[in-house]
PDB file of C-alpha atoms in Angstrom:
ATOM      1  CA  UNK A   1      78.215-123.721   3.015  1.00 41.00           C
ATOM      2  CA  UNK A   2      80.834-126.402   1.836  1.00 39.00           C
ATOM      3  CA  UNK A   3      81.522-125.754  -1.768  1.00 43.00           C
ATOM      4  CA  UNK A   4      81.417-129.624  -3.616  1.00 43.00           C
ATOM      5  CA  UNK A   5      84.360-130.304  -5.151  1.00 44.00           C
ATOM      6  CA  UNK A   6      85.234-130.266  -8.925  1.00 49.00           C
ATOM      7  CA  UNK A   7      86.231-134.119 -10.292  1.00 59.00           C
ATOM      8  CA  UNK A   8      89.089-134.383 -11.267  1.00 68.00           C
ATOM      9  CA  UNK A   9      89.380-135.525 -14.689  1.00 71.00           C
ATOM     10  CA  UNK A  10      91.382-137.662 -16.705  1.00 69.00           C
ATOM     11  CA  UNK A  11      93.811-135.651 -18.892  1.00 78.00           C
ATOM     12  CA  UNK A  12      92.802-136.707 -22.773  1.00 81.00           C
ATOM     13  CA  UNK A  13      94.703-137.584 -25.651  1.00 73.00           C
ATOM     14  CA  UNK A  14      96.015-139.976 -28.600  1.00 78.00           C
ATOM     15  CA  UNK A  15      97.743-142.497 -29.838  1.00 81.00           C
ATOM     16  CA  UNK A  16      98.410-143.637 -34.158  1.00 81.00           C
ATOM     17  CA  UNK A  17      97.960-147.425 -34.898  1.00 85.00           C
ATOM     18  CA  UNK A  18      98.136-147.143 -38.758  1.00 87.00           C
ATOM     19  CA  UNK A  19      95.696-145.626 -40.434  1.00 91.00           C
ATOM     20  CA  UNK A  20      93.765-145.692 -37.380  1.00 89.00           C
ATOM     21  CA  UNK A  21      93.923-142.675 -34.522  1.00 88.00           C
ATOM     22  CA  UNK A  22      92.903-143.682 -30.583  1.00 89.00           C
ATOM     23  CA  UNK A  23      91.513-141.495 -28.374  1.00 82.00           C
ATOM     24  CA  UNK A  24      92.533-142.276 -24.778  1.00 81.00           C
ATOM     25  CA  UNK A  25      91.675-140.884 -21.176  1.00 77.00           C
ATOM     26  CA  UNK A  26      95.205-141.025 -19.758  1.00 67.00           C
ATOM     27  CA  UNK A  27      95.481-144.279 -19.990  1.00 68.00           C
ATOM     28  CA  UNK A  28      95.703-147.650 -22.488  1.00 68.00           C
ATOM     29  CA  UNK A  29      92.046-148.204 -23.173  1.00 72.00           C
ATOM     30  CA  UNK A  30      91.078-146.532 -26.738  1.00 75.00           C
ATOM     31  CA  UNK A  31      88.083-144.471 -26.056  1.00 76.00           C
ATOM     32  CA  UNK A  32      87.681-144.113 -28.998  1.00 81.00           C
ATOM     33  CA  UNK A  33      88.816-144.425 -32.753  1.00 86.00           C
ATOM     34  CA  UNK A  34      88.653-142.612 -36.481  1.00 88.00           C
ATOM     35  CA  UNK A  35      90.305-144.258 -39.389  1.00 90.00           C
ATOM     36  CA  UNK A  36      92.483-140.736 -40.473  1.00 91.00           C
ATOM     37  CA  UNK A  37      92.042-140.867 -44.409  1.00 94.00           C
ATOM     38  CA  UNK A  38      87.646-141.490 -43.935  1.00 94.00           C
ATOM     39  CA  UNK A  39      86.666-140.150 -40.486  1.00 93.00           C
ATOM     40  CA  UNK A  40      83.121-140.420 -40.801  1.00 95.00           C
ATOM     41  CA  UNK A  41      83.235-144.634 -40.726  1.00 95.00           C
ATOM     42  CA  UNK A  42      82.537-146.626 -37.367  1.00 95.00           C
ATOM     43  CA  UNK A  43      86.341-148.297 -37.492  1.00 92.00           C
ATOM     44  CA  UNK A  44      84.902-150.916 -34.291  1.00 90.00           C
ATOM     45  CA  UNK A  45      82.366-154.064 -34.939  1.00 92.00           C
ATOM     46  CA  UNK A  46      80.940-152.338 -31.236  1.00 90.00           C
ATOM     47  CA  UNK A  47      80.102-149.568 -33.059  1.00 93.00           C
ATOM     48  CA  UNK A  48      78.994-150.345 -35.470  1.00 96.00           C
ATOM     49  CA  UNK A  49      76.439-152.050 -33.728  1.00 95.00           C
ATOM     50  CA  UNK A  50      76.024-149.515 -32.295  1.00 96.00           C
ATOM     51  CA  UNK A  51      74.002-147.880 -34.291  1.00 98.00           C
ATOM     52  CA  UNK A  52      71.072-151.737 -34.429  1.00 97.00           C
ATOM     53  CA  UNK A  53      68.361-149.286 -33.737  1.00 98.00           C
ATOM     54  CA  UNK A  54      68.333-149.103 -37.677  1.00 98.00           C
ATOM     55  CA  UNK A  55      66.642-152.977 -38.126  1.00 98.00           C
ATOM     56  CA  UNK A  56      63.027-151.297 -35.871  1.00 97.00           C
ATOM     57  CA  UNK A  57      62.711-148.280 -38.133  1.00 97.00           C
ATOM     58  CA  UNK A  58      61.313-147.464 -41.085  1.00 97.00           C
ATOM     59  CA  UNK A  59      64.633-146.456 -43.695  1.00 96.00           C
ATOM     60  CA  UNK A  60      62.897-143.246 -45.466  1.00 96.00           C
ATOM     61  CA  UNK A  61      62.043-141.516 -41.705  1.00 98.00           C
ATOM     62  CA  UNK A  62      65.675-142.405 -41.038  1.00 98.00           C
ATOM     63  CA  UNK A  63      66.681-138.118 -41.644  1.00 98.00           C
ATOM     64  CA  UNK A  64      63.589-136.911 -39.727  1.00 97.00           C
ATOM     65  CA  UNK A  65      64.909-138.648 -36.317  1.00 98.00           C
ATOM     66  CA  UNK A  66      66.708-137.496 -33.543  1.00 98.00           C
ATOM     67  CA  UNK A  67      70.479-139.501 -31.829  1.00 98.00           C
ATOM     68  CA  UNK A  68      71.272-138.295 -28.967  1.00 98.00           C
ATOM     69  CA  UNK A  69      75.157-139.744 -27.453  1.00 97.00           C
ATOM     70  CA  UNK A  70      75.949-140.141 -23.732  1.00 95.00           C
ATOM     71  CA  UNK A  71      79.456-140.087 -24.039  1.00 92.00           C
ATOM     72  CA  UNK A  72      80.984-138.255 -26.830  1.00 93.00           C
ATOM     73  CA  UNK A  73      83.908-140.499 -27.457  1.00 89.00           C
ATOM     74  CA  UNK A  74      85.894-140.262 -30.316  1.00 90.00           C
ATOM     75  CA  UNK A  75      82.900-138.645 -31.954  1.00 95.00           C
ATOM     76  CA  UNK A  76      82.387-141.794 -34.013  1.00 96.00           C
ATOM     77  CA  UNK A  77      78.218-141.742 -33.591  1.00 97.00           C
ATOM     78  CA  UNK A  78      78.144-137.626 -33.160  1.00 97.00           C
ATOM     79  CA  UNK A  79      79.483-137.935 -36.388  1.00 97.00           C
ATOM     80  CA  UNK A  80      78.098-140.418 -38.380  1.00 98.00           C
ATOM     81  CA  UNK A  81      74.673-139.460 -37.050  1.00 98.00           C
ATOM     82  CA  UNK A  82      74.658-136.592 -38.814  1.00 98.00           C
ATOM     83  CA  UNK A  83      76.643-136.538 -42.125  1.00 97.00           C
ATOM     84  CA  UNK A  84      75.921-140.265 -43.105  1.00 97.00           C
ATOM     85  CA  UNK A  85      72.643-140.298 -41.994  1.00 98.00           C
ATOM     86  CA  UNK A  86      72.063-136.258 -41.643  1.00 98.00           C
ATOM     87  CA  UNK A  87      69.915-136.696 -38.076  1.00 98.00           C
ATOM     88  CA  UNK A  88      69.058-134.135 -35.816  1.00 98.00           C
ATOM     89  CA  UNK A  89      72.031-135.102 -33.911  1.00 98.00           C
ATOM     90  CA  UNK A  90      73.472-133.953 -29.938  1.00 98.00           C
ATOM     91  CA  UNK A  91      76.530-135.796 -28.214  1.00 97.00           C
ATOM     92  CA  UNK A  92      76.530-134.958 -24.161  1.00 96.00           C
ATOM     93  CA  UNK A  93      80.023-134.955 -22.922  1.00 93.00           C
ATOM     94  CA  UNK A  94      81.307-134.238 -18.822  1.00 91.00           C
ATOM     95  CA  UNK A  95      85.029-133.945 -20.304  1.00 90.00           C
ATOM     96  CA  UNK A  96      86.046-130.530 -22.318  1.00 93.00           C
ATOM     97  CA  UNK A  97      88.751-132.032 -22.787  1.00 91.00           C
ATOM     98  CA  UNK A  98      87.784-135.128 -24.476  1.00 91.00           C
ATOM     99  CA  UNK A  99      85.164-132.320 -26.902  1.00 94.00           C
ATOM    100  CA  UNK A 100      88.882-130.146 -28.419  1.00 92.00           C
ATOM    101  CA  UNK A 101      90.174-132.759 -28.860  1.00 91.00           C
ATOM    102  CA  UNK A 102      87.458-134.594 -31.072  1.00 91.00           C
ATOM    103  CA  UNK A 103      87.500-130.602 -32.521  1.00 95.00           C
ATOM    104  CA  UNK A 104      91.269-130.600 -32.626  1.00 92.00           C
ATOM    105  CA  UNK A 105      92.055-135.002 -33.699  1.00 91.00           C
ATOM    106  CA  UNK A 106      89.102-136.637 -34.898  1.00 92.00           C
ATOM    107  CA  UNK A 107      87.684-134.030 -37.544  1.00 95.00           C
ATOM    108  CA  UNK A 108      84.712-133.557 -35.095  1.00 95.00           C
ATOM    109  CA  UNK A 109      82.290-130.468 -37.460  1.00 95.00           C
ATOM    110  CA  UNK A 110      81.965-127.206 -35.039  1.00 96.00           C
ATOM    111  CA  UNK A 111      77.951-127.517 -33.450  1.00 97.00           C
ATOM    112  CA  UNK A 112      75.424-126.034 -36.462  1.00 97.00           C
ATOM    113  CA  UNK A 113      71.428-126.452 -37.120  1.00 97.00           C
ATOM    114  CA  UNK A 114      71.954-129.978 -37.371  1.00 97.00           C
ATOM    115  CA  UNK A 115      74.884-131.055 -34.474  1.00 98.00           C
ATOM    116  CA  UNK A 116      75.872-129.937 -31.458  1.00 98.00           C
ATOM    117  CA  UNK A 117      78.151-131.063 -28.319  1.00 98.00           C
ATOM    118  CA  UNK A 118      76.225-130.356 -24.338  1.00 97.00           C
ATOM    119  CA  UNK A 119      78.848-130.011 -22.450  1.00 96.00           C
ATOM    120  CA  UNK A 120      77.527-131.626 -19.439  1.00 95.00           C
ATOM    121  CA  UNK A 121      76.617-134.189 -16.770  1.00 92.00           C
ATOM    122  CA  UNK A 122      74.690-137.338 -18.869  1.00 93.00           C
ATOM    123  CA  UNK A 123      72.428-138.694 -15.872  1.00 93.00           C
ATOM    124  CA  UNK A 124      71.036-134.800 -15.027  1.00 95.00           C
ATOM    125  CA  UNK A 125      70.821-133.322 -18.436  1.00 95.00           C
ATOM    126  CA  UNK A 126      69.210-136.469 -19.349  1.00 96.00           C
ATOM    127  CA  UNK A 127      66.235-135.422 -17.104  1.00 96.00           C
ATOM    128  CA  UNK A 128      65.203-131.665 -18.550  1.00 97.00           C
ATOM    129  CA  UNK A 129      62.255-131.276 -20.262  1.00 98.00           C
ATOM    130  CA  UNK A 130      62.969-131.063 -23.607  1.00 97.00           C
ATOM    131  CA  UNK A 131      64.297-134.550 -24.445  1.00 98.00           C
ATOM    132  CA  UNK A 132      61.348-136.615 -22.903  1.00 98.00           C
ATOM    133  CA  UNK A 133      59.352-138.637 -25.486  1.00 98.00           C
ATOM    134  CA  UNK A 134      61.779-136.516 -28.275  1.00 98.00           C
ATOM    135  CA  UNK A 135      64.305-138.851 -28.289  1.00 98.00           C
ATOM    136  CA  UNK A 136      65.147-141.822 -31.212  1.00 98.00           C
ATOM    137  CA  UNK A 137      67.932-143.092 -31.033  1.00 98.00           C
ATOM    138  CA  UNK A 138      69.785-142.935 -27.493  1.00 98.00           C
ATOM    139  CA  UNK A 139      72.991-143.983 -27.271  1.00 97.00           C
ATOM    140  CA  UNK A 140      75.086-144.319 -23.880  1.00 94.00           C
ATOM    141  CA  UNK A 141      78.698-145.507 -24.465  1.00 88.00           C
ATOM    142  CA  UNK A 142      79.929-144.033 -20.491  1.00 78.00           C
ATOM    143  CA  UNK A 143      83.608-145.633 -19.932  1.00 61.00           C
ATOM    144  CA  UNK A 144      85.750-143.443 -17.507  1.00 47.00           C
ATOM    145  CA  UNK A 145      89.888-144.203 -17.794  1.00 41.00           C
ATOM    146  CA  UNK A 146      89.464-147.070 -16.172  1.00 46.00           C
ATOM    147  CA  UNK A 147      86.828-149.045 -18.716  1.00 44.00           C
ATOM    148  CA  UNK A 148      85.911-151.254 -15.756  1.00 47.00           C
ATOM    149  CA  UNK A 149      81.614-150.408 -15.986  1.00 50.00           C
ATOM    150  CA  UNK A 150      79.709-148.595 -17.144  1.00 60.00           C
ATOM    151  CA  UNK A 151      79.885-145.294 -15.061  1.00 67.00           C
ATOM    152  CA  UNK A 152      76.079-144.654 -15.285  1.00 77.00           C
ATOM    153  CA  UNK A 153      74.544-147.883 -14.483  1.00 82.00           C
ATOM    154  CA  UNK A 154      71.848-147.480 -12.247  1.00 90.00           C
ATOM    155  CA  UNK A 155      68.143-149.021 -12.740  1.00 94.00           C
ATOM    156  CA  UNK A 156      66.666-145.352 -12.317  1.00 95.00           C
ATOM    157  CA  UNK A 157      69.288-143.509 -15.074  1.00 95.00           C
ATOM    158  CA  UNK A 158      68.499-146.385 -17.086  1.00 96.00           C
ATOM    159  CA  UNK A 159      64.306-145.406 -16.308  1.00 97.00           C
ATOM    160  CA  UNK A 160      65.923-141.727 -17.099  1.00 97.00           C
ATOM    161  CA  UNK A 161      67.007-143.332 -20.534  1.00 97.00           C
ATOM    162  CA  UNK A 162      63.944-144.063 -21.385  1.00 98.00           C
ATOM    163  CA  UNK A 163      61.530-141.218 -20.927  1.00 98.00           C
ATOM    164  CA  UNK A 164      63.809-139.561 -23.508  1.00 98.00           C
ATOM    165  CA  UNK A 165      62.732-141.941 -25.945  1.00 98.00           C
ATOM    166  CA  UNK A 166      60.116-141.859 -28.611  1.00 98.00           C
ATOM    167  CA  UNK A 167      57.437-144.272 -28.928  1.00 98.00           C
ATOM    168  CA  UNK A 168      59.345-146.198 -31.261  1.00 97.00           C
ATOM    169  CA  UNK A 169      62.474-145.119 -29.725  1.00 98.00           C
ATOM    170  CA  UNK A 170      65.394-147.318 -28.777  1.00 98.00           C
ATOM    171  CA  UNK A 171      67.997-147.177 -26.203  1.00 98.00           C
ATOM    172  CA  UNK A 172      72.007-148.829 -27.113  1.00 97.00           C
ATOM    173  CA  UNK A 173      74.075-149.563 -24.589  1.00 94.00           C
ATOM    174  CA  UNK A 174      78.262-151.409 -24.914  1.00 88.00           C
ATOM    175  CA  UNK A 175      78.383-153.562 -21.823  1.00 85.00           C
ATOM    176  CA  UNK A 176      82.433-153.979 -20.961  1.00 71.00           C
ATOM    177  CA  UNK A 177      83.915-156.289 -18.566  1.00 59.00           C
ATOM    178  CA  UNK A 178      83.438-159.105 -16.649  1.00 54.00           C
ATOM    179  CA  UNK A 179      80.357-161.120 -17.812  1.00 60.00           C
ATOM    180  CA  UNK A 180      79.028-160.813 -14.032  1.00 60.00           C
ATOM    181  CA  UNK A 181      79.038-157.083 -14.484  1.00 79.00           C
ATOM    182  CA  UNK A 182      76.997-157.771 -17.588  1.00 82.00           C
ATOM    183  CA  UNK A 183      74.579-159.702 -16.030  1.00 86.00           C
ATOM    184  CA  UNK A 184      74.486-156.565 -13.413  1.00 88.00           C
ATOM    185  CA  UNK A 185      73.852-154.760 -16.261  1.00 89.00           C
ATOM    186  CA  UNK A 186      71.291-156.727 -18.043  1.00 91.00           C
ATOM    187  CA  UNK A 187      68.921-157.122 -14.962  1.00 93.00           C
ATOM    188  CA  UNK A 188      69.051-152.699 -14.245  1.00 94.00           C
ATOM    189  CA  UNK A 189      67.725-152.327 -17.872  1.00 95.00           C
ATOM    190  CA  UNK A 190      65.055-155.207 -17.906  1.00 96.00           C
ATOM    191  CA  UNK A 191      64.083-153.304 -14.052  1.00 96.00           C
ATOM    192  CA  UNK A 192      62.936-150.183 -16.581  1.00 97.00           C
ATOM    193  CA  UNK A 193      62.369-151.319 -19.753  1.00 97.00           C
ATOM    194  CA  UNK A 194      60.818-154.610 -19.197  1.00 96.00           C
ATOM    195  CA  UNK A 195      62.541-157.728 -20.332  1.00 94.00           C
ATOM    196  CA  UNK A 196      60.660-158.230 -23.231  1.00 96.00           C
ATOM    197  CA  UNK A 197      62.399-155.136 -23.946  1.00 97.00           C
ATOM    198  CA  UNK A 198      65.437-155.803 -24.500  1.00 97.00           C
ATOM    199  CA  UNK A 199      67.838-157.150 -27.021  1.00 96.00           C
ATOM    200  CA  UNK A 200      71.798-158.538 -26.918  1.00 93.00           C
ATOM    201  CA  UNK A 201      74.929-159.583 -29.876  1.00 91.00           C
ATOM    202  CA  UNK A 202      77.026-161.595 -29.152  1.00 86.00           C
ATOM    203  CA  UNK A 203      80.471-160.401 -26.940  1.00 82.00           C
ATOM    204  CA  UNK A 204      82.693-159.017 -29.510  1.00 82.00           C
ATOM    205  CA  UNK A 205      86.145-160.627 -29.812  1.00 80.00           C
ATOM    206  CA  UNK A 206      87.489-157.434 -27.771  1.00 76.00           C
ATOM    207  CA  UNK A 207      84.995-157.836 -25.106  1.00 76.00           C
ATOM    208  CA  UNK A 208      81.928-155.055 -25.948  1.00 80.00           C
ATOM    209  CA  UNK A 209      78.433-156.232 -26.460  1.00 87.00           C
ATOM    210  CA  UNK A 210      75.684-153.945 -27.196  1.00 92.00           C
ATOM    211  CA  UNK A 211      72.560-154.300 -25.483  1.00 94.00           C
ATOM    212  CA  UNK A 212      69.360-152.898 -27.359  1.00 97.00           C
ATOM    213  CA  UNK A 213      66.267-152.024 -25.759  1.00 98.00           C
ATOM    214  CA  UNK A 214      62.988-150.565 -27.288  1.00 98.00           C
ATOM    215  CA  UNK A 215      61.055-147.963 -25.160  1.00 98.00           C
ATOM    216  CA  UNK A 216      57.955-150.302 -27.545  1.00 98.00           C
ATOM    217  CA  UNK A 217      58.534-154.071 -26.971  1.00 97.00           C
ATOM    218  CA  UNK A 218      58.234-155.647 -30.765  1.00 95.00           C
ATOM    219  CA  UNK A 219      59.163-158.618 -31.901  1.00 94.00           C
ATOM    220  CA  UNK A 220      59.909-157.700 -36.214  1.00 95.00           C
ATOM    221  CA  UNK A 221      59.704-160.655 -38.714  1.00 95.00           C
ATOM    222  CA  UNK A 222      62.590-161.912 -39.920  1.00 94.00           C
ATOM    223  CA  UNK A 223      62.156-161.210 -43.508  1.00 96.00           C
ATOM    224  CA  UNK A 224      61.939-157.240 -42.553  1.00 97.00           C
ATOM    225  CA  UNK A 225      64.948-157.529 -40.142  1.00 97.00           C
ATOM    226  CA  UNK A 226      66.882-158.675 -43.281  1.00 97.00           C
ATOM    227  CA  UNK A 227      64.805-156.218 -45.889  1.00 97.00           C
ATOM    228  CA  UNK A 228      66.245-153.747 -43.544  1.00 98.00           C
ATOM    229  CA  UNK A 229      69.864-154.867 -43.241  1.00 98.00           C
ATOM    230  CA  UNK A 230      69.535-154.831 -46.941  1.00 98.00           C
ATOM    231  CA  UNK A 231      68.581-151.139 -46.989  1.00 98.00           C
ATOM    232  CA  UNK A 232      71.166-150.328 -43.754  1.00 98.00           C
ATOM    233  CA  UNK A 233      74.270-152.085 -45.548  1.00 97.00           C
ATOM    234  CA  UNK A 234      73.920-150.620 -49.655  1.00 97.00           C
ATOM    235  CA  UNK A 235      73.004-146.734 -47.958  1.00 97.00           C
ATOM    236  CA  UNK A 236      75.522-146.771 -45.226  1.00 97.00           C
ATOM    237  CA  UNK A 237      78.308-149.059 -45.421  1.00 97.00           C
ATOM    238  CA  UNK A 238      76.710-151.556 -42.030  1.00 97.00           C
ATOM    239  CA  UNK A 239      77.436-154.606 -42.120  1.00 97.00           C
ATOM    240  CA  UNK A 240      73.229-155.035 -41.235  1.00 97.00           C
ATOM    241  CA  UNK A 241      73.193-158.641 -43.147  1.00 96.00           C
ATOM    242  CA  UNK A 242      75.335-160.007 -39.756  1.00 95.00           C
ATOM    243  CA  UNK A 243      74.103-158.385 -37.167  1.00 96.00           C
ATOM    244  CA  UNK A 244      70.618-159.732 -37.755  1.00 95.00           C
ATOM    245  CA  UNK A 245      72.491-163.020 -37.259  1.00 92.00           C
ATOM    246  CA  UNK A 246      74.168-162.030 -33.826  1.00 90.00           C
ATOM    247  CA  UNK A 247      71.134-160.538 -31.635  1.00 90.00           C
ATOM    248  CA  UNK A 248      68.277-161.779 -30.141  1.00 91.00           C
ATOM    249  CA  UNK A 249      65.745-160.650 -27.836  1.00 93.00           C
ATOM    250  CA  UNK A 250      67.088-161.876 -24.345  1.00 88.00           C
ATOM    251  CA  UNK A 251      63.764-162.966 -23.597  1.00 73.00           C
ATOM    252  CA  UNK A 252      62.884-165.889 -26.364  1.00 50.00           C
TER     253      UNK A 252
END
């Protein structure tokens, strides 16, 4: 029997840029960032947009919901869901060095009754029975040190993601790269969720496009979206009013 070789994981390091600390996987690409004086704040526009699922749920129910991140990054979404939203929160991360860095440099709390980090391959972990139909907010941000395209990006993977969601659940995905790569990813998400379940933002200046897919497709009225956006902005400091202006169904 031949033992399968373990993957070689990149070195993890960080850099400082004024008040902001960045996480790197042995390259110049930024994998996540933290405002040193406000560790829970979401620094980048695309990371803020990963919270767009909030537009699709009653805000008062948020603390009762489950968030799951695939890819820990600098721990931004994990900290925000746990500390700001008071949600039960789990992150799945392949590289133990990333977890070590988040605890040492990015002020990620130790595991507790409402927050944990699972060191595992996300594609396998989400198939575990306890995740099926259990996740309200699935946030997928899986890039390696090359940051060329998502590490997990198949129709089968997105079908497994859909299976984790509750009926009101949403998946948000960070898609970064060439427009051709983006469209290919959207097509695979559509295969798994259905074309009428997908919403997308315009790309940020940095080239990140956040795509949202609903377990159960819906078309909330603009008035309801604006009402929820005002709540999100006033209670959690996220620019949700702007989201409503630059966020629309992929299939009109």
